[in-house]
Structures are given as C-alpha cells and as structure tokens.
C-alpha cells in the first residue's frame, strides 16, 4: 500500500456513513464520517467535523455526502465478459429438458460461443463487452476480472485479452485479464488433447504473457473440460512465469480440482458446488479464496449449493462474482449476485458484501491496493442511497448507486440516479 502524506488532500467528502470493510467480520461502519482523497489514493478517514475543519483549513471546497453510504468500489472477480453471440437457443433447449453437459457434448455450449467469437470482429467484441461492463459499472463496480477462453486459438485468445486491456484503458474501471487457455477442447484438437494442453501451457502462454496481456491463468477442471493433470500443466507453466492462477473447480462434480488449486497456491478456486472436506481444508491452508457464483448456479437450475458452512468453518475466505458469460450466467448485475449469494447459498449480507470487496480483492491478489477503505489504498469508492449496507443484498432489481469514484475521479452517475 502507498503512503499518503498527512495533510495534503485534493477532495474531502463529509456527512457520510462509511462501511470500510477493513476488518473481517464487520462492516466497519462509521457514522457522520468523512473521507479525504489525494490523487488516486485515500488520504484520510475520520469524523465529519474533523473533515470539515481540516478541509476548510486547506482551503478545499468540502463536498457534502448528505448521509449517503460509502463502500469500497465493488469488485467483480470472475467474468467472461468478452464474447461473440449469445446462447439463448440453449437456454430454450435446457428448459425443454436438455442438460448443460449434454449440450456441451453435442458440440454446443462453450464451443458454440467459440464459433461466434471467432467470427466476430475486434470492434464487435469491444462494443458488446463495453455495454455489459457499463451495466456492472452502473452498480458501482470499479474493478473487473475478464477471462479469455472463447477463442481457443492463439490469435483469437490474443484478441480477447487485447479487448480486455482496451476496456481498462478506455473506461474508468480497472481490468484484470486472465488467460483461460483451458476452457474447452476445440474440435481441431479432438484427437490431439495433449498437443492442445502443451501449446496452451507452452508457446501460447509464453507469447501472451510476454506481450503483457496476462495477469493470471485459469483452467476449467471438469469431465466436459480438462483433467486435474492437464490443469496442473498450465499451473506449473504459470508458476515458471511468476503468474498467479485461478481454477474453475467443482462446478458440476468433484474431480479434485480444489486440491489442485490449493496445491499450486492458486489465488482462487471458483464455483465450488462440489468440494470435499479435505478440499476445503486444503484451500484454507493455502489461502486460496473460494469464489461463489450463485447466478450460474441459478441459471443452470442446480440443486446442490456449495457447502458454505464447511467452507466458512474451514476458514476459507469467500468471494462473490457474476461469472458473466453467455452460457451459464448471462448476468451483468453484481447486486443480483449478492442477493443470490444470500438467498440461495445462505451467506449473510455482510459475508456477501465482503465477497464483492475485500475477499474479491484477495481473489485477484490486489488486497494491498483495493477492497477496503483505509488510507493509502486506491480511492475506488461507491456512494449509495441506502439506510444500511445490508440493503445492497436485499433489494431485487433496484440500483441504489448514486455515483462511483475510480482512482480518485468521480464517474458520471448511472442514468437512473
Ligand atoms: O464459469 N464453467 C466454465 N465456464 C463458464 C461457462 C462457460 C460457458 O458455458 O460458456 C462458467 O460457468
Ligand atoms: Fe466462469
């Protein structure tokens, strides 16, 4: 975390309620409080009276928050935001009785999005992703993770990662780009699995990482995707390059993916509907964050929720994300994900909010910089018209965001505010 010299502020917001999320197990609520910003950092947090006094002494115009709640900017730590086409036809098929796995094995599923993504131009990919990202930002998201994985050939994987980087450069939001090289086996490699895994973990990763396009890697460990041994190959290659990892683990079955994630000290293991006691303990010991994706569980109409009590009691930090993707989670609402984390998975509102702030930051390896409100961290803030932080998980379909600040700069308010 950077040190901000005391006494030098650019702006100060007073008369706010602040949920710092600075300690685990508490919102860290401060009432009639103030927060000061210097450059792109939080400079100071304290009482409104002190904020007014010090701001005035510095000759600063003091901004009135008028009782708004201020939380850390929300962090969506698992998305597949950049893709072509949509999968509404499969949504209909599933409602007529076909399962996600059956559709995937018949050449639909991820592969159908791969076809649409390969056919899309860079501009089309950027424009469609920017619209989806706009919806997330309108709900106070200031950092988003974006995975590749719908190209499955080097040039298209590169394009997806470049579009992710471009989104982060052109829009007031921070983007973490993840190379999801092992998402699905493309048909051209149907008889050459080992060659595909070797290419992804070898030449592709080296080139993409060498060009600065990769913040982390990811692999989908599942019977319709890749084995623990194959995902291990990618994690091993990532370690050589000093890149962190995420693993899609335990979404449809327990293949031991969580244990692989823990063994390689992955930043996160994501989904977790199927995880053993041993797996949960291994995650806790490794510090691997569990990322829960309730809107994917909901969309697939799954019936076995993640063992939240086991994960919680084992000491696994839990994050919550949208998993925005065309197949299992056509969701661009982080607030809906928070609601479903509570209603479907039994998280408390505090756990859910911590899951899209401090623990989401940990899942991205960024807790030193974002995820809680403490001096020195980035001034990524969300201002809400609510009476208590639990309201962020409670309402369905409302958007109480007033405004969000990204790196010390206030963004335009969402259209309905
Ligand atoms: O996180 N599980 C793998 N990946 C996505 C789904 C991808 C798709 O169906 O297009 C997920 O659910
Ligand atoms: Fe996913």
Coordinates of N, CA and C and ligand atoms in Angstrom, one line a residue, residues 78-80 83 87 90 94 100 104 108-114 147 149-150 180 182-183 218-222 224-225 248-249 251-252 270-271 293 296-297 300 302 322-329, ligand 1:
X78 N -14.8 -12.5 -11.2 CA -14.9 -13.6 -12.2 C -15.9 -13.3 -13.2
X79 N -15.4 -13.0 -14.4 CA -16.3 -12.8 -15.6 C -15.7 -13.3 -16.8
X80 N -16.5 -13.6 -17.8 CA -16.1 -14.0 -19.2 C -16.8 -12.9 -20.1
X83 N -17.1 -11.8 -25.5 CA -17.5 -12.9 -26.3 C -18.4 -12.5 -27.5
X87 N -26.4 -17.3 -26.2 CA -26.8 -18.7 -26.2 C -28.3 -18.9 -25.8
X90 N -29.8 -22.3 -26.4 CA -29.5 -23.3 -25.4 C -30.3 -23.1 -24.1
X94 N -32.4 -26.1 -22.7 CA -32.4 -26.6 -21.3 C -33.7 -26.6 -20.7
X100 N -26.9 -29.1 -19.4 CA -25.7 -28.3 -19.8 C -24.6 -29.2 -20.4
X104 N -23.2 -29.5 -24.3 CA -21.7 -29.4 -24.5 C -21.2 -30.5 -25.3
X108 N -22.4 -28.0 -28.7 CA -22.9 -26.7 -28.3 C -22.1 -26.2 -27.2
X109 N -22.7 -25.5 -26.3 CA -22.1 -25.0 -25.1 C -21.0 -24.0 -25.4
X110 N -19.8 -24.1 -24.7 CA -18.7 -23.2 -24.9 C -18.3 -23.2 -26.4
X111 N -18.3 -24.3 -27.0 CA -17.9 -24.4 -28.4 C -18.8 -23.5 -29.3
X112 N -20.0 -23.4 -29.0 CA -20.9 -22.5 -29.9 C -20.5 -21.1 -29.7
X113 N -20.1 -20.7 -28.5 CA -19.7 -19.3 -28.3 C -18.3 -19.1 -28.9
X114 N -17.5 -20.2 -28.9 CA -16.2 -20.1 -29.6 C -16.4 -19.8 -31.0
X147 N -11.9 -12.9 -18.3 CA -11.2 -14.1 -18.8 C -11.3 -14.2 -20.3
X149 N -10.8 -17.3 -23.3 CA -11.3 -18.7 -23.2 C -12.4 -19.0 -24.3
X150 N -12.8 -18.0 -25.1 CA -13.7 -18.2 -26.1 C -13.1 -18.1 -27.5
X180 N -7.7 -17.8 -19.9 CA -8.4 -19.0 -19.6 C -8.1 -20.0 -20.8
X182 N -7.4 -23.2 -20.9 CA -8.0 -24.5 -20.8 C -9.5 -24.3 -20.4
X183 N -10.3 -24.0 -21.4 CA -11.7 -23.8 -21.2 C -12.5 -24.9 -21.8
X218 N -6.1 -19.5 -15.9 CA -7.3 -20.2 -15.4 C -7.5 -21.4 -16.2
X219 N -8.0 -22.5 -15.6 CA -8.4 -23.7 -16.3 C -9.7 -24.2 -15.8
X220 N -10.5 -24.8 -16.7 CA -11.8 -25.4 -16.3 C -11.6 -26.9 -16.1
X221 N -11.6 -27.3 -14.8 CA -11.3 -28.7 -14.4 C -12.7 -29.4 -14.3
X222 N -13.1 -30.2 -15.2 CA -14.4 -30.8 -15.2 C -14.4 -32.0 -16.2
X224 N -16.3 -32.5 -18.7 CA -16.5 -32.0 -20.0 C -15.4 -31.0 -20.5
X225 N -14.4 -30.8 -19.6 CA -13.3 -29.9 -20.0 C -12.0 -30.5 -19.8
X248 N -11.4 -23.1 -12.3 CA -12.8 -23.4 -12.3 C -12.9 -24.8 -11.7
X249 N -13.4 -24.9 -10.4 CA -13.3 -26.1 -9.7 C -14.7 -26.5 -9.1
X251 N -17.6 -27.3 -10.3 CA -18.9 -26.7 -10.7 C -20.0 -27.8 -10.9
X252 N -19.6 -28.9 -11.5 CA -20.6 -29.9 -11.8 C -20.3 -31.2 -11.1
X270 N -13.0 -21.5 -8.0 CA -14.3 -20.8 -8.3 C -15.4 -21.8 -8.7
X271 N -16.6 -21.5 -8.2 CA -17.8 -22.3 -8.3 C -18.0 -23.1 -7.0
X293 N -20.4 -18.3 -7.3 CA -21.1 -17.8 -8.5 C -22.5 -18.2 -8.5
X296 N -24.8 -18.3 -11.8 CA -24.5 -19.5 -12.7 C -25.3 -20.7 -12.1
X297 N -25.2 -20.9 -10.8 CA -26.0 -22.0 -10.2 C -27.5 -21.8 -10.4
X300 N -28.3 -22.5 -14.3 CA -28.3 -23.9 -14.6 C -29.4 -24.7 -13.8
X302 N -29.3 -25.6 -10.8 CA -28.6 -26.6 -10.0 C -29.3 -26.8 -8.7
X322 N -20.1 -12.4 -10.6 CA -21.3 -12.6 -11.6 C -21.0 -13.8 -12.5
X323 N -19.7 -14.1 -12.8 CA -19.4 -15.2 -13.8 C -20.0 -14.8 -15.2
X324 N -20.3 -13.5 -15.4 CA -21.0 -13.1 -16.6 C -20.4 -13.8 -17.8
X325 N -21.3 -14.6 -18.4 CA -20.9 -15.4 -19.7 C -22.2 -15.8 -20.3
X326 N -22.2 -16.1 -21.6 CA -23.4 -16.3 -22.4 C -24.1 -17.7 -22.1
X327 N -23.3 -18.6 -21.5 CA -23.9 -19.9 -21.3 C -24.6 -20.1 -19.9
X328 N -23.8 -20.0 -18.9 CA -24.3 -20.3 -17.6 C -24.7 -19.1 -16.7
X329 N -24.3 -17.9 -17.2 CA -24.7 -16.8 -16.3 C -24.7 -15.5 -17.1
Ligands
LIG1 O1 -17.9 -20.3 -15.4 N1 -17.5 -23.3 -16.4 C1 -16.9 -22.9 -17.3 N2 -17.0 -21.6 -17.8 C2 -18.2 -20.8 -17.7 C3 -19.3 -21.3 -18.6 C4 -18.9 -21.1 -19.9 C5 -20.0 -21.3 -20.9 O2 -20.9 -22.1 -20.7 O3 -19.9 -20.6 -21.9 C6 -18.7 -20.8 -16.2 O4 -19.8 -21.2 -15.9

